[in-house]
Coordinates of C-alpha atoms and ligand atoms in Angstrom, one line a residue:
X226 CA 93.9 93.2 72.7
X227 CA 96.1 95.5 74.6
X228 CA 99.6 96.4 73.5
X229 CA 99.1 100.1 74.2
X230 CA 101.1 101.8 76.9
X231 CA 98.9 103.3 79.7
X232 CA 99.1 104.6 83.2
X233 CA 98.6 102.3 86.2
X234 CA 95.6 102.4 88.5
X235 CA 97.1 102.2 91.9
X236 CA 94.8 102.1 95.0
X237 CA 95.8 102.6 98.6
X238 CA 93.3 101.1 101.1
X239 CA 93.2 100.7 104.8
X240 CA 91.5 101.9 108.0
X241 CA 91.2 105.5 109.0
X242 CA 94.6 106.8 110.2
X243 CA 96.5 104.0 108.5
X244 CA 98.6 106.6 106.7
X245 CA 97.0 106.3 103.2
X246 CA 96.7 110.0 102.4
X247 CA 100.3 111.0 103.3
X248 CA 101.7 107.8 101.5
X249 CA 99.7 108.7 98.4
X250 CA 101.0 112.3 98.4
X251 CA 104.6 111.1 98.8
X252 CA 104.2 108.5 96.1
X253 CA 102.8 111.0 93.6
X254 CA 105.7 113.4 94.2
X255 CA 108.2 110.6 93.8
X256 CA 106.7 109.5 90.5
X257 CA 106.5 113.0 89.2
X258 CA 110.1 113.6 90.1
X259 CA 111.0 110.6 88.1
X260 CA 109.4 112.3 85.1
X261 CA 106.3 110.1 85.1
X262 CA 102.8 111.4 84.6
X263 CA 101.0 110.8 87.9
X264 CA 98.0 112.3 89.7
X265 CA 96.6 111.9 93.2
X266 CA 92.9 111.0 93.3
X267 CA 90.6 110.2 96.3
X268 CA 87.2 108.7 97.0
X269 CA 84.8 109.9 98.1
X270 CA 85.4 112.9 95.7
X271 CA 83.5 115.5 97.8
X272 CA 83.6 118.1 95.0
X273 CA 80.7 116.7 92.9
X274 CA 76.9 116.9 93.6
X275 CA 76.9 113.3 94.8
X276 CA 80.1 114.0 96.8
X277 CA 78.3 116.9 98.6
X278 CA 75.6 114.5 99.7
X279 CA 78.2 112.1 101.0
X280 CA 80.1 114.8 102.8
X281 CA 77.0 115.9 104.6
X282 CA 76.2 112.3 105.5
X283 CA 79.8 111.7 106.8
X284 CA 79.6 114.8 109.0
X285 CA 76.2 113.6 110.3
X286 CA 74.5 116.7 108.9
X287 CA 72.1 114.4 107.2
X288 CA 70.8 110.8 107.7
X289 CA 70.5 108.3 104.8
X290 CA 69.5 104.7 104.6
X291 CA 72.6 102.4 104.6
X292 CA 71.8 101.0 101.2
X293 CA 71.1 104.4 99.7
X294 CA 74.4 105.7 100.9
X295 CA 76.2 102.7 99.6
X296 CA 74.9 103.4 96.2
X297 CA 75.9 107.0 96.4
X298 CA 79.5 106.1 97.2
X299 CA 79.4 103.8 94.2
X300 CA 77.8 106.4 92.0
X301 CA 80.6 108.8 93.1
X302 CA 83.0 106.4 91.5
X303 CA 80.9 105.8 88.3
X304 CA 80.6 109.5 87.7
X305 CA 84.4 109.7 87.5
X306 CA 84.8 106.5 85.4
X307 CA 85.1 108.1 82.0
X308 CA 87.7 110.7 83.2
X309 CA 89.6 108.0 85.1
X310 CA 89.8 105.7 82.1
X311 CA 90.7 108.6 79.8
X312 CA 93.6 109.5 82.1
X313 CA 94.9 106.0 82.2
X314 CA 94.7 105.6 78.5
X315 CA 96.6 108.9 78.0
X316 CA 99.4 107.4 80.0
X317 CA 98.8 109.0 83.4
X318 CA 99.2 106.8 86.5
X319 CA 96.5 107.4 89.1
X320 CA 97.3 107.0 92.8
X321 CA 93.9 106.7 94.4
X322 CA 93.2 107.1 98.2
X323 CA 90.3 104.6 98.7
X324 CA 88.2 102.9 96.0
X325 CA 85.6 100.2 95.7
X326 CA 87.1 98.1 98.5
X327 CA 86.4 100.8 101.0
X328 CA 82.9 101.0 99.5
X329 CA 82.3 97.3 100.2
X330 CA 84.2 97.0 103.5
X331 CA 82.5 99.9 105.2
X332 CA 78.9 99.0 104.1
X333 CA 79.4 95.3 104.8
X334 CA 80.7 96.2 108.3
X335 CA 77.3 97.7 108.9
X336 CA 75.8 94.4 108.2
X337 CA 74.8 94.7 104.5
X338 CA 75.2 91.6 102.4
X339 CA 78.7 91.4 101.0
X340 CA 77.6 90.3 97.5
X341 CA 74.9 93.0 97.4
X342 CA 77.6 95.5 98.3
X343 CA 79.9 94.3 95.5
X344 CA 77.3 94.4 92.7
X345 CA 77.2 98.2 92.0
X346 CA 81.0 98.3 91.9
X347 CA 81.3 95.6 89.3
X348 CA 82.4 96.9 86.0
X349 CA 84.5 99.7 87.4
X350 CA 88.1 99.6 86.2
X351 CA 90.0 97.1 88.3
X352 CA 93.2 98.4 90.0
X353 CA 96.5 97.1 88.8
X354 CA 97.7 97.2 92.4
X355 CA 95.9 97.6 95.7
X356 CA 98.3 98.6 98.5
X357 CA 96.6 97.7 101.8
X358 CA 98.2 99.5 104.7
X359 CA 97.6 97.0 107.5
X360 CA 97.3 98.4 111.0
X361 CA 95.4 97.2 114.0
X362 CA 92.4 99.5 114.8
X363 CA 93.9 100.1 118.3
X364 CA 97.2 101.4 116.8
X365 CA 95.3 103.6 114.3
X366 CA 93.2 105.0 117.1
X367 CA 96.2 105.7 119.3
X368 CA 97.6 107.9 116.5
X369 CA 94.9 110.3 117.5
X370 CA 93.2 112.6 115.2
X371 CA 89.9 110.7 114.8
X372 CA 87.7 113.6 113.9
X373 CA 84.0 113.9 114.4
X374 CA 83.2 112.0 111.2
X375 CA 80.9 109.0 111.1
X376 CA 82.8 105.7 111.1
X377 CA 85.7 107.1 113.2
X378 CA 85.1 104.6 116.0
X379 CA 87.4 101.9 117.1
X380 CA 84.7 99.2 117.4
X381 CA 83.4 99.9 113.9
X382 CA 86.9 100.1 112.4
X383 CA 87.6 96.6 113.7
X384 CA 84.6 95.3 111.8
X385 CA 85.8 97.1 108.7
X386 CA 89.2 95.5 109.0
X387 CA 87.5 92.0 109.0
X388 CA 85.7 92.9 105.8
X389 CA 88.9 94.1 104.2
X390 CA 90.4 90.7 104.9
X391 CA 87.7 89.1 102.9
X392 CA 88.4 91.3 99.9
X393 CA 92.1 90.5 99.7
X394 CA 93.0 89.3 96.2
X395 CA 95.9 88.5 94.0
X396 CA 96.3 92.2 92.9
X397 CA 96.8 93.2 96.6
X398 CA 100.0 93.8 98.5
X399 CA 99.6 94.0 102.2
X400 CA 102.0 96.5 103.8
X401 CA 102.7 96.7 107.5
X402 CA 101.3 100.1 108.4
X403 CA 103.1 100.1 111.8
X404 CA 106.5 100.5 110.1
X405 CA 108.0 104.0 109.9
X406 CA 106.6 106.4 107.3
X407 CA 109.8 106.1 105.2
X408 CA 109.9 102.3 105.4
X409 CA 106.2 102.1 104.3
X410 CA 107.0 104.5 101.5
X411 CA 109.9 102.5 100.3
X412 CA 107.7 99.4 99.9
X413 CA 104.9 101.4 98.4
X414 CA 107.3 102.8 95.7
X415 CA 108.8 99.4 94.9
X416 CA 105.4 97.9 94.2
X417 CA 104.1 101.0 92.4
X418 CA 107.0 101.1 90.0
X419 CA 106.6 97.5 89.2
X420 CA 102.9 97.9 88.4
X421 CA 103.7 101.0 86.3
X422 CA 106.3 99.0 84.3
X423 CA 103.8 96.3 83.6
X424 CA 101.2 98.8 82.3
X425 CA 103.8 100.4 80.1
X426 CA 104.4 97.0 78.7
X427 CA 100.9 97.2 77.3
X428 CA 98.7 95.5 79.9
X429 CA 95.1 95.8 78.6
X430 CA 92.7 98.0 80.6
X431 CA 89.4 96.6 79.3
X432 CA 90.0 93.0 79.8
X433 CA 91.1 93.9 83.2
X434 CA 87.8 95.7 83.9
X435 CA 85.7 92.7 84.7
X436 CA 88.1 91.4 87.3
X437 CA 87.4 93.8 90.1
X438 CA 85.8 91.0 92.2
X439 CA 86.4 88.0 90.0
X440 CA 89.9 87.6 91.4
X441 CA 88.4 88.0 94.8
X442 CA 85.6 85.5 94.6
X443 CA 87.9 82.9 93.2
X444 CA 90.1 83.3 96.2
X445 CA 87.2 83.3 98.6
X446 CA 86.6 79.6 97.8
X447 CA 90.1 78.9 99.0
X448 CA 89.8 80.6 102.3
X449 CA 89.5 78.3 105.2
X450 CA 87.6 79.9 108.1
Ligands
FDM755 N1 83.9 105.3 102.7 C1 84.7 105.7 101.7 C2 82.8 104.5 102.5 O1 82.0 104.2 103.5 N2 82.5 104.1 101.3 C3 83.3 104.4 100.2 O2 83.0 104.0 99.1 C4 84.4 105.2 100.4 C5 85.3 105.6 99.3 O3 84.0 107.3 104.0 F1 85.3 106.5 106.8 C6 84.1 105.9 104.1 C7 85.5 105.6 104.6 C8 85.7 106.8 105.5 C9 84.8 107.9 105.0 O4 86.6 108.8 103.8 C10 85.5 109.1 104.5 P1 88.0 109.7 104.0 O5 89.0 108.9 103.1 O6 88.3 109.6 105.4 O7 87.7 111.0 103.4
MG756 MG1 88.4 109.9 107.4

């Protein structure tokens, strides 16, 4: 079991306009400057055939049943799984802008059953670290720049935030997204470097796979509402 050095799977999550994309880009440059192998990834990956369908749904060019679109978002991750695992095993750290947590939070916010939403994601590689950029929906909206895409609506983003809360697990670090860009980046770097060091110490990828939601559901029982 394990023992082999590998790259870390680091995911940034949060509402729209929480700063994920710029923080991801800055983190990848920092890691590369340190001489580490690192790549920026993002979901949805709009470059694939499935991604094209998602993109046209998000721009409201097409309509799709909520369940169907949920499965497409998940399929968009599964179609990249082999490549993703290959990169990690080859020692490359992946910094991913959104992952299965966005998949579940956005669909559950529409009213789909949370457990149903989790099911198709189960078995995907579990992140070593989820950095959640925490920002109230009002603050995100005030940053401006909500485009015309589906979901870019303050009322809906509030519902998404509630769902993200339910997904918090032990591999999450919640970062205050209202801090300055540099302050957020400093925290992000610190946690990322620590996750990378653990993986270089031979943290096993496969045994980790099954934990995407296991960690979560265990925590769920401890949450007092
Ligand atoms: N989104 C993203 C989902 O609804 N499910 C998913 O699985 C993922 C990865 O797509 F509003 C939503 C979140 C966001 C929209 O994402 C487009 P970007 O990061 O803004 O491109
Ligand atoms: Mg967006």
